[in-house]
Short mmCIF file of C-alpha atoms in Angstrom, two decimals:
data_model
loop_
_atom_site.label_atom_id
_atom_site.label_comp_id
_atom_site.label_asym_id
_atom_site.label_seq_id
_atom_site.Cartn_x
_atom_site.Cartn_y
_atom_site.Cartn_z
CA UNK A 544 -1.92 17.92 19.14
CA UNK A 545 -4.31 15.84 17.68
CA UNK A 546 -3.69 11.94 17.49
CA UNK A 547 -4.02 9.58 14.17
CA UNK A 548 -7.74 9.50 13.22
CA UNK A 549 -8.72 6.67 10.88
CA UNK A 550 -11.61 6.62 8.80
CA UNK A 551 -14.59 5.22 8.86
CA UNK A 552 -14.26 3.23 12.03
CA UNK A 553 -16.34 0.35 10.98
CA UNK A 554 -17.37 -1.09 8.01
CA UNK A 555 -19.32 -4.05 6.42
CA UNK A 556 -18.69 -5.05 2.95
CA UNK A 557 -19.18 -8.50 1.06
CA UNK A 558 -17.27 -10.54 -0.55
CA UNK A 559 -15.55 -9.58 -3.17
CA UNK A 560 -16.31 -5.78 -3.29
CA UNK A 561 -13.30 -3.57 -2.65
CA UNK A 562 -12.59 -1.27 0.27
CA UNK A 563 -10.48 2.40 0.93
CA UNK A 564 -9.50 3.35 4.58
CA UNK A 565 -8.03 6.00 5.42
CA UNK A 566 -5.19 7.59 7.77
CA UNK A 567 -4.29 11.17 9.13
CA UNK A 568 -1.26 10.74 10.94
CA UNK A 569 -0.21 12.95 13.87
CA UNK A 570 0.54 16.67 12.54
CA UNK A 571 4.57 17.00 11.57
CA UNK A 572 5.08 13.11 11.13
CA UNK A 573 5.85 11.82 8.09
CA UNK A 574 5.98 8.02 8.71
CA UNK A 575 2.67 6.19 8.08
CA UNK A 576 2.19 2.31 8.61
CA UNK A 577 -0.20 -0.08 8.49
CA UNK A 578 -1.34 -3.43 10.53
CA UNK A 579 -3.63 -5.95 10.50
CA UNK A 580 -4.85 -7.64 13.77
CA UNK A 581 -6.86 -10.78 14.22
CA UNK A 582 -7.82 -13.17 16.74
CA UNK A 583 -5.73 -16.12 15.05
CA UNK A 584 -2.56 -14.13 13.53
CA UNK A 585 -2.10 -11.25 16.16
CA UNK A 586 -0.88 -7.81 14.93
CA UNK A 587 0.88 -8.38 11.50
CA UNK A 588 2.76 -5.75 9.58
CA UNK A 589 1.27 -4.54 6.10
CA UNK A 590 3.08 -1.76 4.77
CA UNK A 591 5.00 1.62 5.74
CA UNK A 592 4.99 4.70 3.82
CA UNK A 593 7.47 7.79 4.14
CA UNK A 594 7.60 10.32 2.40
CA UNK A 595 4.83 9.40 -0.33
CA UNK A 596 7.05 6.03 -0.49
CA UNK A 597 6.83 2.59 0.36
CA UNK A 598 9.59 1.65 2.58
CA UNK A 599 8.69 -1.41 3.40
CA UNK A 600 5.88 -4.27 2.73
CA UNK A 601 4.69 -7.06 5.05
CA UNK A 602 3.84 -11.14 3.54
CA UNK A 603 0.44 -10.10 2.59
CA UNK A 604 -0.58 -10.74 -1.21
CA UNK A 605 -1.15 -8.07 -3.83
CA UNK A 606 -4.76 -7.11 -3.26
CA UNK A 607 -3.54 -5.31 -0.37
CA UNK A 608 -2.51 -1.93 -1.52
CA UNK A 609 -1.65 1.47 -0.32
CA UNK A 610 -0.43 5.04 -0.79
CA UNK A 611 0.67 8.28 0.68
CA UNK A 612 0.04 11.62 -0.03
CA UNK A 613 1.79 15.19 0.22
CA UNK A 614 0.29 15.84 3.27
CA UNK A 615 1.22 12.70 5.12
CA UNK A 616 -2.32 11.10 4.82
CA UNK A 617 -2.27 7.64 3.74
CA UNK A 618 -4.86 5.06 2.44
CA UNK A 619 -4.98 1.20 1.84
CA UNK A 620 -7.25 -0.50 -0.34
CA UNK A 621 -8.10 -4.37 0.11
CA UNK A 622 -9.55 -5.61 -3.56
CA UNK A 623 -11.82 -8.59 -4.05
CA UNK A 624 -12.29 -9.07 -0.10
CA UNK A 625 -12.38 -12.61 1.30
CA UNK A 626 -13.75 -13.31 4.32
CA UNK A 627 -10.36 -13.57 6.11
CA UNK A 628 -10.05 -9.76 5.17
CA UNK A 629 -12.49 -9.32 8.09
CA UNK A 630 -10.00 -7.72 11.25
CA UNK A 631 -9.28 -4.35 13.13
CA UNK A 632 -6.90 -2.18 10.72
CA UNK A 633 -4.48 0.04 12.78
CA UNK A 634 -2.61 2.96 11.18
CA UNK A 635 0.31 4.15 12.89
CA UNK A 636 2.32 7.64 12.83
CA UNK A 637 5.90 8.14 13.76
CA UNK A 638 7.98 10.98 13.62
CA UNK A 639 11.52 9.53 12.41
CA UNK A 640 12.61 8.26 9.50
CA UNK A 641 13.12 4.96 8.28
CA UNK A 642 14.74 2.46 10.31
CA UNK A 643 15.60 4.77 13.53
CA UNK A 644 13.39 3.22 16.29
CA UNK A 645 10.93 6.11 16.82
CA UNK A 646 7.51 5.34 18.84
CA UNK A 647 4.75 4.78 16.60
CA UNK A 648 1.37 5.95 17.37
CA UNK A 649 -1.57 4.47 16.58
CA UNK A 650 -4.98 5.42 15.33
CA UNK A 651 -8.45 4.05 17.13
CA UNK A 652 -8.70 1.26 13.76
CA UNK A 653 -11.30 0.28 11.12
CA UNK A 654 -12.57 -2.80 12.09
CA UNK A 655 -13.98 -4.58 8.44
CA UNK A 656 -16.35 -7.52 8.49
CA UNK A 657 -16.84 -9.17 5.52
CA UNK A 658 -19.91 -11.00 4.71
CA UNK B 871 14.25 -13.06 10.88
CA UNK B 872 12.52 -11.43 14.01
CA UNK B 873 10.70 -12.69 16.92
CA UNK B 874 8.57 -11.52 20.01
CA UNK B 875 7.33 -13.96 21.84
CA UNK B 876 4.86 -13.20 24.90
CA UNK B 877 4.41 -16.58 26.85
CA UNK B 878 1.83 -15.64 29.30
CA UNK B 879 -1.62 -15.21 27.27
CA UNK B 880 -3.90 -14.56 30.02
CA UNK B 881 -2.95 -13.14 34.06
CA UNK B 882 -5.63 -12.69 36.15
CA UNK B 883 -4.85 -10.67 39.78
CA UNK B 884 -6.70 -9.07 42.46
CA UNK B 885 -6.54 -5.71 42.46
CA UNK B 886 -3.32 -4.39 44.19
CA UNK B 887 -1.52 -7.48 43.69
CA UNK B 888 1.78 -6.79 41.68
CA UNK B 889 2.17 -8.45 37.95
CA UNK B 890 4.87 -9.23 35.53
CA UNK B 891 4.50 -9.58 32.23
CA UNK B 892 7.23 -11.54 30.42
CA UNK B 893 8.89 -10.82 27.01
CA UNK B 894 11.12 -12.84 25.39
CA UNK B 895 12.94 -11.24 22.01
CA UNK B 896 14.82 -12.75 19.27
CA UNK B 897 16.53 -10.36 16.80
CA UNK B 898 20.42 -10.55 14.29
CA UNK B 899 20.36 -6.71 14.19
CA UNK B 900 22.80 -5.38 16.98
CA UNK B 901 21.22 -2.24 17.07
CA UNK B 902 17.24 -2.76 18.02
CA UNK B 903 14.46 -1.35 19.53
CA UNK B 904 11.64 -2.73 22.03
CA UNK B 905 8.45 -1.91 23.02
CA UNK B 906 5.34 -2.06 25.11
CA UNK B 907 1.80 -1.31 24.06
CA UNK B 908 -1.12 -1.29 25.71
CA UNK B 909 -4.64 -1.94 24.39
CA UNK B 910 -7.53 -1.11 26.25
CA UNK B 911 -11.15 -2.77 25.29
CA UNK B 912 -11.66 0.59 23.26
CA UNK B 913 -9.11 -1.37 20.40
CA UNK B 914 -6.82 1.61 20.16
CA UNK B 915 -3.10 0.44 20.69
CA UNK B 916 -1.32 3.05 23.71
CA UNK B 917 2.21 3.53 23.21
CA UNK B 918 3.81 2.52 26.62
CA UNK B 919 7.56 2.96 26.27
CA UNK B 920 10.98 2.34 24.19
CA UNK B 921 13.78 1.25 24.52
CA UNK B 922 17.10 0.61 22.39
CA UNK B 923 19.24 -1.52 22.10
CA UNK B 924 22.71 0.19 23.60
CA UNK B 925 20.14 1.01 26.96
CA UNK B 926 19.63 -1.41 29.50
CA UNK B 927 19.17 0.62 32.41
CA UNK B 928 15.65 0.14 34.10
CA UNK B 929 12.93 2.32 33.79
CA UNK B 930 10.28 3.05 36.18
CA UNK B 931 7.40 5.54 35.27
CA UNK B 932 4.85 5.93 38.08
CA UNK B 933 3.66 2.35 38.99
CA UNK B 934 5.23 0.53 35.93
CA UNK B 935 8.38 -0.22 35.71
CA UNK B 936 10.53 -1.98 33.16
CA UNK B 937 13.38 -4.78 33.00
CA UNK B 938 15.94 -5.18 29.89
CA UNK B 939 17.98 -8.01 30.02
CA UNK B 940 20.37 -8.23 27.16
CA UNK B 941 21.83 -11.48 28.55
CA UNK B 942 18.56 -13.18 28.21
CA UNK B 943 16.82 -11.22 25.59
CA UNK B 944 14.02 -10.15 27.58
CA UNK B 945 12.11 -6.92 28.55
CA UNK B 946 9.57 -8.13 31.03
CA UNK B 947 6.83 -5.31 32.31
CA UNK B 948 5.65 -4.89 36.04
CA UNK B 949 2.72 -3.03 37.40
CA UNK B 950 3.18 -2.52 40.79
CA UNK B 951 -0.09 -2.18 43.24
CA UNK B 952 -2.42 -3.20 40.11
CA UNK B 953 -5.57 -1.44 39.32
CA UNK B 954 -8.56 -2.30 37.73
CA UNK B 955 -7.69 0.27 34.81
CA UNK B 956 -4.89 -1.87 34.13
CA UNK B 957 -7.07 -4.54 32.60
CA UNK B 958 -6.03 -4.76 29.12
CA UNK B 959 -3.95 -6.52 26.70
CA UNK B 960 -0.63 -5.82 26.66
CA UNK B 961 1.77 -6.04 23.96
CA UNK B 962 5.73 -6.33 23.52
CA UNK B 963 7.21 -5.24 20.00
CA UNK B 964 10.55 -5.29 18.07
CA UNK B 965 11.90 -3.00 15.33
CA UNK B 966 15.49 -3.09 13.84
CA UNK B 967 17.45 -0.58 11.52
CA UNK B 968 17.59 -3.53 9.51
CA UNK B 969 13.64 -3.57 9.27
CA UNK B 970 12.80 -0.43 9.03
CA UNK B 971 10.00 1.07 11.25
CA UNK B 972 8.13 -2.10 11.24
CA UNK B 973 7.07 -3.56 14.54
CA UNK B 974 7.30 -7.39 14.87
CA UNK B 975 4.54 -7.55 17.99
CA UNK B 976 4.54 -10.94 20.12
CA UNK B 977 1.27 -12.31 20.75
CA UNK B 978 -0.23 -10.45 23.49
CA UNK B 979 -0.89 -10.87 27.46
CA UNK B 980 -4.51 -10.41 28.42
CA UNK B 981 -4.21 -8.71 31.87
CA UNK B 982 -7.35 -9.00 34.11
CA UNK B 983 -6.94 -7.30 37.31
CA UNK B 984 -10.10 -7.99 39.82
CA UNK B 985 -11.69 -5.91 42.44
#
């Protein structure tokens, strides 16, 4: 089976321009989150998707958006970047449904520098 | 609220030495689920193993094995006869039915392992 593949895998944008990554997850799972990792905050929580529906949002503020689609394939869009928008993005797959403690797996990232 | 913290930031051994990595947890939810991640210099976060909540027997898998103390809310990681492969950053992670699928990571161990 193929793992989560996250697209593109690096990017440089500037301030204030927007950005779109995107997420396959792992064929047959229907779970779909999202993290941010930095050197000064670690691996923080954005969002989870299931079933084309947030479950579940992390303490980041609304220019952080995402979605779902049919096929399990997620996307997140950061608006009006600031320079603390530059980090690795990880997208994660899991089979189960919300809440039941199923490994997640995780994609190879989009690491975003902004300028 | 959640908690993983991971008080050893940086462990540097000589190759076939054996390591522990310590993981301290704090959680309300009675039914959780723990974690270890590993992620090599390539970024992409390697699912490790799980655990839950109701299991505390030990696991061993090869050359790692794995310690879950309910009593003292740990779930400390060993690699036995270390390798140089092993050289990574290592992370422990929480989820709860009460959170969702969300992981709650703790702030990484930076394993070095030395020829």
């Amino acid at each position: 089976k193929a793992g989560v593949t996250q697209t593109p895998r690096y990017l440089i944008k500037t301030r204030g321009q927007q950005v779109t990554l995107s997420c396959s997850p792992i064929s047959g799972h229907r779970s779909v989150s999202w993290y941010q990792q930095t050197p000064g905050q670690g691996l923080q929580f954005l969002f989870e998707y299931f079933s084309e529906t947030q479950r579940n949002k992390g303490n980041f503020p609304g220019r952080f958006s995402g979605r779902q689609f049919s096929n399990s394939r997620s996307e997140m869009n950061v608006s009006t970047l600031e320079l603390g928008d530059s980090a690795l993005y990880l997208c994660a797959s899991s089979l189960g449904a919300h809440g039941k403690g199923y490994e997640q797996y995780f994609g190879p990232g989009t690491r975003l520098t902004v300028t | 609220a959640q908690k993983v913290t991971q008080a050893q930031t940086e462990i540097s051994v000589v190759e076939k030495e054996d390591v522990t990595l310590d993981c301290v947890y704090e959680t309300r939810d009675t039914t959780y689920y723990l974690f270890w991640y590993k992620q090599p210099p390539s970024g992409e976060l390697v699912f490790l193993i799980r655990r839950n909540s109701f299991d505390e027997q030990n696991e061993i898998s090869g050359r790692y094995s794995w310690n879950f103390q309910k009593s003292t809310s740990s779930f400390n990681f060993t690699i036995t006869a270390s390798q140089v492969v092993d050289s990574a950053v290592y992370f422990c992670a929480l989820s709860s039915t009460g959170a969702g699928n969300m992981l709650t990571f703790g702030g990484g161990t930076r394993l070095m392992v030395k020829p």
